[in-house]
GROMACS .gro file of C-alpha atoms in nm:
model
  445
    1MET     CA    1   8.812  -2.731   4.117
    2LEU     CA    2   8.873  -2.795   3.749
    3ASP     CA    3   9.040  -2.452   3.725
    4SER     CA    4   9.316  -2.578   3.952
    5PHE     CA    5   9.414  -2.825   3.678
    6ILE     CA    6   9.363  -2.626   3.359
    7ARG     CA    7   9.402  -2.255   3.440
    8HIS     CA    8   9.582  -2.200   3.766
    9PRO     CA    9   9.909  -2.385   3.682
   10PHE     CA   10   9.997  -2.097   3.451
   11MET     CA   11   9.892  -1.808   3.676
   12SER     CA   12  10.082  -1.642   3.956
   13ARG     CA   13  10.036  -1.828   4.282
   14THR     CA   14  10.106  -1.503   4.463
   15GLY     CA   15   9.871  -1.297   4.250
   16GLU     CA   16   9.565  -1.519   4.246
   17PRO     CA   17   9.474  -1.481   4.616
   18ALA     CA   18   9.515  -1.105   4.579
   19CYS     CA   19   9.249  -1.108   4.306
   20SER     CA   20   8.988  -1.294   4.508
   21ALA     CA   21   8.621  -1.204   4.538
   22ARG     CA   22   8.693  -1.059   4.880
   23ALA     CA   23   8.972  -0.842   4.739
   24PHE     CA   24   8.738  -0.706   4.475
   25VAL     CA   25   8.467  -0.626   4.729
   26GLU     CA   26   8.729  -0.455   4.944
   27ALA     CA   27   8.835  -0.248   4.643
   28MET     CA   28   8.474  -0.145   4.573
   29CYS     CA   29   8.442  -0.036   4.936
   30ARG     CA   30   8.757   0.173   4.896
   31VAL     CA   31   8.610   0.341   4.589
   32GLU     CA   32   8.281   0.424   4.762
   33ILE     CA   33   8.454   0.558   5.075
   34ALA     CA   34   8.692   0.767   4.865
   35LEU     CA   35   8.400   0.902   4.663
   36ALA     CA   36   8.223   1.008   4.981
   37ARG     CA   37   8.543   1.169   5.108
   38VAL     CA   38   8.600   1.386   4.799
   39GLN     CA   39   8.232   1.484   4.792
   40GLU     CA   40   8.261   1.578   5.157
   41ASP     CA   41   8.570   1.787   5.078
   42ALA     CA   42   8.366   1.961   4.806
   43CYS     CA   43   8.094   2.036   5.064
   44LEU     CA   44   7.846   1.810   4.886
   45LEU     CA   45   7.817   1.585   5.191
   46ALA     CA   46   7.811   1.671   5.558
   47SER     CA   47   8.139   1.666   5.747
   48GLY     CA   48   8.217   1.322   5.884
   49THR     CA   49   8.004   1.133   5.631
   50ALA     CA   50   8.296   0.941   5.479
   51ALA     CA   51   8.430   0.837   5.818
   52ARG     CA   52   8.089   0.711   5.925
   53ILE     CA   53   8.050   0.512   5.603
   54GLU     CA   54   8.397   0.365   5.649
   55GLY     CA   55   8.320   0.274   6.008
   56GLN     CA   56   8.000   0.092   5.919
   57LEU     CA   57   8.110  -0.094   5.605
   58ASP     CA   58   8.248  -0.439   5.685
   59VAL     CA   59   8.396  -0.642   5.401
   60ASP     CA   60   8.344  -0.964   5.592
   61ALA     CA   61   7.973  -0.887   5.630
   62PHE     CA   62   7.907  -0.914   5.257
   63ASP     CA   63   7.742  -1.234   5.142
   64MET     CA   64   7.980  -1.338   4.863
   65ASP     CA   65   7.755  -1.619   4.739
   66ALA     CA   66   7.461  -1.380   4.710
   67LEU     CA   67   7.677  -1.124   4.529
   68ALA     CA   68   7.779  -1.390   4.280
   69ALA     CA   69   7.423  -1.512   4.228
   70ASP     CA   70   7.278  -1.162   4.196
   71SER     CA   71   7.549  -1.035   3.958
   72ALA     CA   72   7.392  -1.224   3.669
   73ASP     CA   73   7.054  -1.059   3.725
   74GLY     CA   74   7.196  -0.709   3.736
   75GLY     CA   75   7.465  -0.763   3.475
   76ASN     CA   76   7.746  -0.667   3.712
   77VAL     CA   77   7.847  -0.707   4.075
   78ALA     CA   78   7.815  -0.337   4.164
   79ILE     CA   79   7.435  -0.352   4.173
   80PRO     CA   80   7.405  -0.620   4.445
   81PHE     CA   81   7.714  -0.474   4.614
   82VAL     CA   82   7.548  -0.135   4.657
   83LYS     CA   83   7.233  -0.304   4.786
   84GLN     CA   84   7.424  -0.503   5.047
   85ALA     CA   85   7.642  -0.206   5.139
   86LYS     CA   86   7.345   0.019   5.203
   87ALA     CA   87   7.192  -0.249   5.421
   88GLN     CA   88   7.499  -0.221   5.645
   89LEU     CA   89   7.463   0.157   5.681
   90GLU     CA   90   7.237   0.349   5.912
   91PRO     CA   91   6.936   0.486   5.719
   92ALA     CA   92   7.060   0.845   5.736
   93LEU     CA   93   7.374   0.752   5.539
   94ARG     CA   94   7.213   0.550   5.264
   95GLY     CA   95   7.124   0.850   5.050
   96ASP     CA   96   7.485   0.973   5.063
   97PHE     CA   97   7.630   0.640   4.955
   98HIS     CA   98   7.718   0.590   4.584
   99ARG     CA   99   7.597   0.945   4.511
  100GLY     CA  100   7.653   1.051   4.150
  101ALA     CA  101   7.813   0.720   4.056
  102THR     CA  102   7.707   0.437   3.828
  103SER     CA  103   7.792   0.070   3.840
  104GLN     CA  104   8.064   0.100   3.580
  105ASP     CA  105   8.239   0.369   3.783
  106ILE     CA  106   8.273   0.131   4.074
  107VAL     CA  107   8.365  -0.180   3.876
  108ASP     CA  108   8.623  -0.019   3.647
  109THR     CA  109   8.791   0.171   3.929
  110ALA     CA  110   8.794  -0.133   4.158
  111LEU     CA  111   8.956  -0.336   3.881
  112MET     CA  112   9.232  -0.079   3.851
  113LEU     CA  113   9.288  -0.092   4.227
  114VAL     CA  114   9.301  -0.471   4.235
  115LEU     CA  115   9.534  -0.496   3.936
  116LYS     CA  116   9.777  -0.218   4.028
  117PRO     CA  117   9.972  -0.421   4.288
  118ARG     CA  118   9.990  -0.714   4.048
  119LEU     CA  119  10.128  -0.491   3.772
  120ASN     CA  120  10.383  -0.349   4.014
  121ARG     CA  121  10.491  -0.703   4.096
  122CYS     CA  122  10.521  -0.776   3.723
  123LEU     CA  123  10.756  -0.479   3.700
  124ALA     CA  124  10.954  -0.605   3.999
  125LEU     CA  125  10.986  -0.947   3.834
  126LEU     CA  126  11.094  -0.782   3.510
  127ALA     CA  127  11.365  -0.598   3.703
  128ASP     CA  128  11.477  -0.931   3.854
  129CYS     CA  129  11.482  -1.088   3.507
  130ARG     CA  130  11.688  -0.796   3.381
  131ARG     CA  131  11.940  -0.837   3.665
  132ASP     CA  132  11.973  -1.213   3.623
  133GLY     CA  133  11.979  -1.186   3.245
  134LEU     CA  134  12.261  -0.932   3.258
  135ALA     CA  135  12.466  -1.166   3.475
  136LEU     CA  136  12.402  -1.452   3.230
  137MET     CA  137  12.492  -1.228   2.937
  138ASP     CA  138  12.817  -1.113   3.095
  139ARG     CA  139  12.925  -1.469   3.173
  140HIS     CA  140  12.891  -1.565   2.808
  141VAL     CA  141  13.015  -1.264   2.614
  142ASP     CA  142  13.272  -1.486   2.441
  143THR     CA  143  13.084  -1.817   2.441
  144VAL     CA  144  13.061  -1.902   2.072
  145MET     CA  145  12.765  -2.097   1.937
  146ILE     CA  146  12.593  -2.146   1.604
  147GLY     CA  147  12.329  -1.898   1.497
  148ARG     CA  148  12.028  -2.049   1.328
  149THR     CA  149  11.790  -1.912   1.066
  150LEU     CA  150  11.480  -2.098   0.948
  151MET     CA  151  11.577  -2.360   1.212
  152GLN     CA  152  11.898  -2.441   1.024
  153GLN     CA  153  12.263  -2.371   1.110
  154ALA     CA  154  12.370  -2.036   0.966
  155MET     CA  155  12.678  -1.855   1.105
  156PRO     CA  156  12.842  -1.826   1.449
  157ILE     CA  157  12.717  -1.587   1.715
  158THR     CA  158  12.786  -1.568   2.086
  159PHE     CA  159  12.546  -1.683   2.352
  160GLY     CA  160  12.606  -1.346   2.519
  161ALA     CA  161  12.475  -1.169   2.210
  162LYS     CA  162  12.169  -1.397   2.203
  163VAL     CA  163  12.094  -1.310   2.565
  164ALA     CA  164  12.144  -0.940   2.486
  165HIS     CA  165  11.874  -0.961   2.222
  166TRP     CA  166  11.645  -1.143   2.466
  167LEU     CA  167  11.698  -0.875   2.727
  168TRP     CA  168  11.639  -0.583   2.497
  169GLY     CA  169  11.309  -0.732   2.384
  170LEU     CA  170  11.214  -0.778   2.747
  171ALA     CA  171  11.329  -0.424   2.832
  172GLN     CA  172  11.109  -0.270   2.562
  173ALA     CA  173  10.810  -0.457   2.700
  174GLU     CA  174  10.903  -0.347   3.053
  175GLN     CA  175  10.908   0.016   2.942
  176ARG     CA  176  10.560  -0.013   2.793
  177LEU     CA  177  10.420  -0.179   3.102
  178ALA     CA  178  10.591   0.071   3.333
  179GLN     CA  179  10.447   0.364   3.140
  180THR     CA  180  10.098   0.216   3.147
  181THR     CA  181  10.118   0.130   3.517
  182ALA     CA  182  10.246   0.476   3.609
  183ASN     CA  183  10.014   0.682   3.391
  184GLY     CA  184   9.746   0.459   3.240
  185LEU     CA  185   9.553   0.315   3.533
  186PHE     CA  186   9.262   0.557   3.527
  187VAL     CA  187   8.991   0.625   3.778
  188GLN     CA  188   8.642   0.588   3.636
  189PHE     CA  189   8.377   0.838   3.739
  190GLY     CA  190   8.116   0.967   3.499
  191GLY     CA  191   7.777   0.891   3.649
  192PRO     CA  192   7.480   0.736   3.468
  193VAL     CA  193   7.568   0.840   3.111
  194GLY     CA  194   7.927   0.957   3.148
  195VAL     CA  195   7.864   1.332   3.179
  196HIS     CA  196   7.842   1.363   3.560
  197THR     CA  197   7.466   1.396   3.566
  198GLY     CA  198   7.358   1.608   3.865
  199LEU     CA  199   7.715   1.725   3.923
  200ALA     CA  200   7.749   1.982   3.646
  201ASP     CA  201   7.961   2.218   3.853
  202ASN     CA  202   8.167   1.954   4.028
  203GLY     CA  203   8.190   1.644   3.808
  204LEU     CA  204   8.534   1.681   3.656
  205ASP     CA  205   8.684   1.817   3.977
  206LEU     CA  206   8.542   1.524   4.173
  207MET     CA  207   8.684   1.283   3.914
  208ASP     CA  208   9.029   1.440   3.950
  209ALA     CA  209   9.006   1.438   4.329
  210LEU     CA  210   8.890   1.077   4.335
  211ALA     CA  211   9.190   0.974   4.126
  212ALA     CA  212   9.426   1.149   4.365
  213GLU     CA  213   9.253   0.995   4.667
  214LEU     CA  214   9.291   0.642   4.526
  215GLY     CA  215   9.638   0.681   4.378
  216LEU     CA  216   9.516   0.638   4.021
  217THR     CA  217   9.552   0.857   3.714
  218SER     CA  218   9.279   1.104   3.624
  219PRO     CA  219   9.156   1.065   3.264
  220MET     CA  220   9.074   1.346   3.028
  221LEU     CA  221   8.708   1.234   3.041
  222PRO     CA  222   8.518   0.936   3.178
  223TRP     CA  223   8.594   0.632   2.961
  224HIS     CA  224   8.274   0.429   2.987
  225THR     CA  225   8.273   0.335   2.619
  226ASP     CA  226   8.619   0.467   2.534
  227ARG     CA  227   8.818   0.152   2.608
  228GLN     CA  228   9.158   0.283   2.503
  229PRO     CA  229   9.289   0.254   2.862
  230VAL     CA  230   9.201  -0.116   2.869
  231LEU     CA  231   9.352  -0.172   2.524
  232ALA     CA  232   9.674   0.002   2.627
  233LEU     CA  233   9.706  -0.216   2.934
  234GLY     CA  234   9.625  -0.531   2.739
  235ASP     CA  235   9.877  -0.445   2.468
  236ALA     CA  236  10.149  -0.380   2.727
  237LEU     CA  237  10.081  -0.719   2.884
  238GLY     CA  238  10.084  -0.876   2.539
  239ALA     CA  239  10.428  -0.728   2.474
  240VAL     CA  240  10.556  -0.877   2.800
  241ALA     CA  241  10.412  -1.215   2.702
  242VAL     CA  242  10.580  -1.202   2.360
  243ALA     CA  243  10.919  -1.114   2.509
  244ALA     CA  244  10.897  -1.388   2.771
  245GLU     CA  245  10.776  -1.645   2.519
  246LYS     CA  246  11.061  -1.563   2.279
  247ILE     CA  247  11.312  -1.656   2.549
  248ALA     CA  248  11.122  -1.969   2.648
  249LEU     CA  249  11.097  -2.084   2.286
  250ASP     CA  250  11.470  -2.040   2.223
  251VAL     CA  251  11.561  -2.216   2.546
  252ALA     CA  252  11.328  -2.509   2.476
  253LEU     CA  253  11.474  -2.554   2.128
  254MET     CA  254  11.831  -2.529   2.256
  255ALA     CA  255  11.752  -2.781   2.531
  256GLN     CA  256  11.648  -3.054   2.286
  257THR     CA  257  11.839  -3.377   2.334
  258GLU     CA  258  12.000  -3.351   1.990
  259ILE     CA  259  12.116  -2.993   2.055
  260GLY     CA  260  12.177  -2.987   2.431
  261GLU     CA  261  12.320  -2.636   2.453
  262VAL     CA  262  12.129  -2.528   2.764
  263SER     CA  263  11.925  -2.690   3.041
  264GLU     CA  264  11.646  -2.556   3.258
  265PRO     CA  265  11.718  -2.523   3.630
  266ALA     CA  266  11.553  -2.765   3.868
  267THR     CA  267  11.353  -2.476   4.016
  268THR     CA  268  11.127  -2.458   3.711
  269GLY     CA  269  10.995  -2.810   3.771
  270ALA     CA  270  11.096  -3.173   3.780
  271GLY     CA  271  11.029  -3.209   3.409
  272GLY     CA  272  10.952  -3.579   3.428
  273SER     CA  273  10.733  -3.785   3.199
  274SER     CA  274  10.452  -4.017   3.309
  275SER     CA  275  10.569  -4.282   3.061
  276MET     CA  276  10.937  -4.197   2.992
  277PRO     CA  277  11.130  -4.151   3.317
  278HIS     CA  278  11.455  -4.071   3.136
  279LYS     CA  279  11.320  -3.739   3.007
  280ARG     CA  280  11.399  -3.394   3.145
  281ASN     CA  281  11.122  -3.188   2.993
  282PRO     CA  282  11.149  -2.806   2.972
  283VAL     CA  283  10.835  -2.758   3.178
  284GLY     CA  284  10.923  -2.401   3.274
  285CYS     CA  285  10.937  -2.304   2.908
  286ALA     CA  286  10.608  -2.485   2.852
  287ARG     CA  287  10.444  -2.291   3.137
  288ILE     CA  288  10.569  -1.960   3.003
  289ARG     CA  289  10.448  -2.039   2.652
  290ALA     CA  290  10.110  -2.166   2.772
  291ALA     CA  291  10.061  -1.849   2.977
  292ALA     CA  292  10.173  -1.628   2.689
  293ARG     CA  293   9.935  -1.792   2.443
  294GLN     CA  294   9.647  -1.729   2.680
  295VAL     CA  295   9.754  -1.366   2.723
  296HIS     CA  296   9.751  -1.324   2.345
  297ALA     CA  297   9.400  -1.466   2.330
  298ALA     CA  298   9.285  -1.243   2.616
  299VAL     CA  299   9.429  -0.934   2.449
  300GLY     CA  300   9.252  -1.031   2.128
  301LEU     CA  301   8.925  -1.049   2.319
  302LEU     CA  302   8.986  -0.703   2.467
  303HIS     CA  303   9.031  -0.564   2.118
  304ASN     CA  304   8.725  -0.749   1.998
  305ALA     CA  305   8.522  -0.584   2.276
  306GLY     CA  306   8.683  -0.242   2.235
  307ALA     CA  307   8.418  -0.066   2.025
  308GLN     CA  308   8.121  -0.030   2.260
  309PRO     CA  309   7.782   0.122   2.177
  310MET     CA  310   7.642   0.451   2.293
  311GLU     CA  311   7.709   0.530   2.660
  312ARG     CA  312   7.734   0.174   2.799
  313GLY     CA  313   7.863  -0.150   2.654
  314LEU     CA  314   7.606  -0.414   2.567
  315GLY     CA  315   7.805  -0.719   2.673
  316GLU     CA  316   8.138  -0.585   2.548
  317TRP     CA  317   8.225  -0.417   2.880
  318HIS     CA  318   8.118  -0.728   3.067
  319ALA     CA  319   8.332  -0.948   2.841
  320GLU     CA  320   8.648  -0.757   2.939
  321TRP     CA  321   8.663  -0.840   3.307
  322ALA     CA  322   8.784  -1.200   3.299
  323PRO     CA  323   9.045  -1.163   3.021
  324LEU     CA  324   9.181  -0.845   3.178
  325VAL     CA  325   9.236  -1.006   3.517
  326ASP     CA  326   9.354  -1.333   3.362
  327SER     CA  327   9.608  -1.160   3.139
  328VAL     CA  328   9.766  -0.988   3.439
  329LEU     CA  329   9.784  -1.308   3.646
  330LEU     CA  330   9.915  -1.506   3.349
  331ALA     CA  331  10.183  -1.248   3.275
  332GLU     CA  332  10.283  -1.245   3.641
  333GLY     CA  333  10.300  -1.625   3.642
  334ALA     CA  334  10.510  -1.632   3.325
  335LEU     CA  335  10.754  -1.380   3.473
  336GLU     CA  336  10.787  -1.582   3.794
  337THR     CA  337  10.904  -1.878   3.588
  338LEU     CA  338  11.117  -1.665   3.355
  339GLN     CA  339  11.309  -1.522   3.651
  340GLN     CA  340  11.387  -1.875   3.770
  341LEU     CA  341  11.491  -1.970   3.418
  342LEU     CA  342  11.732  -1.679   3.373
  343SER     CA  343  11.881  -1.704   3.720
  344GLY     CA  344  11.944  -2.080   3.714
  345MET     CA  345  11.991  -2.179   3.351
  346THR     CA  346  12.275  -2.422   3.285
  347VAL     CA  347  12.476  -2.343   2.972
  348HIS     CA  348  12.682  -2.612   2.798
  349PRO     CA  349  12.965  -2.444   2.599
  350ASP     CA  350  13.117  -2.781   2.510
  351ARG     CA  351  12.796  -2.879   2.335
  352MET     CA  352  12.789  -2.544   2.157
  353ARG     CA  353  13.141  -2.614   2.024
  354TYR     CA  354  13.035  -2.962   1.918
  355ASN     CA  355  12.738  -2.826   1.725
  356LEU     CA  356  12.958  -2.570   1.553
  357ALA     CA  357  13.154  -2.856   1.402
  358LEU     CA  358  12.854  -3.063   1.292
  359THR     CA  359  12.864  -2.950   0.928
  360GLY     CA  360  13.234  -3.016   0.891
  361GLY     CA  361  13.295  -2.648   0.834
  362ALA     CA  362  13.026  -2.595   0.571
  363ILE     CA  363  12.922  -2.280   0.755
  364PHE     CA  364  13.261  -2.130   0.666
  365THR     CA  365  13.255  -2.191   0.293
  366GLY     CA  366  13.211  -1.817   0.235
  367PRO     CA  367  13.507  -1.704   0.450
  368ALA     CA  368  13.721  -1.988   0.311
  369THR     CA  369  13.642  -1.890  -0.047
  370ASP     CA  370  13.716  -1.524   0.027
  371LEU     CA  371  14.054  -1.614   0.177
  372LEU     CA  372  14.157  -1.852  -0.098
  373SER     CA  373  14.045  -1.615  -0.375
  374LYS     CA  374  14.316  -1.373  -0.264
  375HIS     CA  375  14.569  -1.619  -0.401
  376ILE     CA  376  14.395  -1.801  -0.689
  377ASP     CA  377  14.105  -1.743  -0.925
  378ARG     CA  378  13.779  -1.706  -0.730
  379GLU     CA  379  13.590  -1.961  -0.937
  380ARG     CA  380  13.864  -2.216  -0.877
  381ALA     CA  381  13.875  -2.121  -0.509
  382ALA     CA  382  13.502  -2.188  -0.475
  383GLU     CA  383  13.544  -2.525  -0.647
  384LEU     CA  384  13.825  -2.629  -0.412
  385VAL     CA  385  13.628  -2.521  -0.107
  386GLN     CA  386  13.324  -2.720  -0.220
  387GLN     CA  387  13.540  -3.029  -0.267
  388ALA     CA  388  13.699  -2.983   0.075
  389THR     CA  389  13.358  -2.933   0.238
  390ALA     CA  390  13.227  -3.257   0.089
  391SER     CA  391  13.541  -3.440   0.202
  392ALA     CA  392  13.515  -3.301   0.556
  393ARG     CA  393  13.152  -3.402   0.580
  394GLU     CA  394  13.227  -3.756   0.469
  395SER     CA  395  13.531  -3.803   0.691
  396GLY     CA  396  13.398  -3.619   0.994
  397GLY     CA  397  13.705  -3.399   0.997
  398GLY     CA  398  13.738  -3.023   0.981
  399LEU     CA  399  13.728  -2.794   0.681
  400ALA     CA  400  14.078  -2.661   0.749
  401ASP     CA  401  14.226  -3.013   0.740
  402ALA     CA  402  14.039  -3.096   0.421
  403LEU     CA  403  14.158  -2.777   0.253
  404LEU     CA  404  14.520  -2.824   0.356
  405ALA     CA  405  14.507  -3.177   0.220
  406GLN     CA  406  14.470  -3.019  -0.125
  407PRO     CA  407  14.818  -2.936  -0.264
  408GLU     CA  408  14.683  -2.638  -0.454
  409VAL     CA  409  14.562  -2.482  -0.128
  410ALA     CA  410  14.860  -2.581   0.086
  411ALA     CA  411  15.090  -2.415  -0.166
  412VAL     CA  412  14.940  -2.069  -0.114
  413ILE     CA  413  14.803  -2.061   0.243
  414GLY     CA  414  14.976  -2.150   0.566
  415ASP     CA  415  14.827  -2.374   0.833
  416ALA     CA  416  14.805  -2.103   1.102
  417ALA     CA  417  14.652  -1.843   0.872
  418LEU     CA  418  14.387  -2.081   0.744
  419ARG     CA  419  14.288  -2.206   1.089
  420ALA     CA  420  14.267  -1.851   1.222
  421ALA     CA  421  14.042  -1.752   0.933
  422LEU     CA  422  13.811  -2.048   1.002
  423ASP     CA  423  13.798  -2.005   1.379
  424PRO     CA  424  13.429  -1.962   1.477
  425ALA     CA  425  13.526  -1.685   1.718
  426ALA     CA  426  13.649  -1.479   1.424
  427HIS     CA  427  13.300  -1.473   1.271
  428THR     CA  428  13.073  -1.353   1.551
  429GLY     CA  429  13.037  -1.008   1.398
  430ALA     CA  430  12.962  -0.723   1.638
  431GLY     CA  431  12.828  -0.956   1.906
  432ALA     CA  432  13.051  -0.810   2.177
  433ALA     CA  433  12.940  -0.459   2.081
  434HIS     CA  434  12.576  -0.568   2.101
  435VAL     CA  435  12.636  -0.693   2.454
  436GLU     CA  436  12.805  -0.370   2.558
  437ARG     CA  437  12.533  -0.153   2.408
  438VAL     CA  438  12.261  -0.346   2.592
  439ARG     CA  439  12.462  -0.339   2.916
  440ILE     CA  440  12.488   0.040   2.898
  441ALA     CA  441  12.123   0.083   2.804
  442LEU     CA  442  11.994  -0.139   3.083
  443SER     CA  443  12.215   0.023   3.342
  444ALA     CA  444  12.000   0.336   3.298
  445PHE     CA  445  11.677   0.154   3.395
   0.00000   0.00000   0.00000
């Protein structure tokens, strides 16, 4: 029950039931039936064997509590699973069940089967995020705001350009995950020590056929202690977590009371406080970041367990299971919230304009000096701009007004020219081109 308070709030509520104990047992049954089928096709088993096994195996007949209890004794669930499965079969079939396979073959392949639909849903959510993000980006191509570096005001950008950068980071992560899901979910079949013992003439062909039967990718070789497939999947999920967390972090910072440039939609949560009812906390951003941090930790554990001894991991393989499943469910949960965030975010352009004026125009001292130095000595121009900036900050007025109040400036620069040069919209660089480039790139996805 404690998991419902400390783990599950950050995982996909759709994905968790699909990764239940029953789902995993069902996946192991699928692997064993498929293995019998390809062996039957290779004339290693009598015709009809696979169908008879399928007809006699009943997922609901497995004792889940006993499987859980006995997994510790055997080191993995496949050992008690095979024992219970054989007990369901007629004696004549028991020798044909699990032939040529080892526990790791069943566990690794079942994990791929269980996780594949979840990864496909992650990709569907990423596509939704891309669609909603593009709409948000297009609405704010010309919405000017302050850009910040080292958490301080720097120079103007557009909110559209900020969203474009968010989306391209997310798109790169989506590409990695799509590639791994399409080509990196490998079947596992190598037998006791990974060299298809007893199947010298058929081992690799059976491995390839088993992959095709289950809709997985066939590896070059069995990967019992070559954990590159797991690392590739973990790294792809880590990239998704980073991209999602980047957006959540920016949104949370922009939603601070003192900044107030965006607000989370109500769909991400009520955002209340147990002691301060006036607060509207960015709980969606918090969920995304909490999930992402746990994905990063899980991926680190996968790397830590990546180098495994000899022909079977001594605890390393076993240590992968939970972080691998958790990282998928956490990424899926983060993307569920991110989609809500991008589709329903409230943007406050008026507050963005207000924040642009907070420094009294200090952010435009460079452009102002450049303009004024066309008419007077640059050193003197810089001095006048510094004086005007200090005056604007003290009075709460604008830099243009403070500059024009100086006779030396008013004598050489007209009001309209100066205000045009200090318009924030004139200093957003190639932001519009960034938006267009991302729009074109994402339209090809």
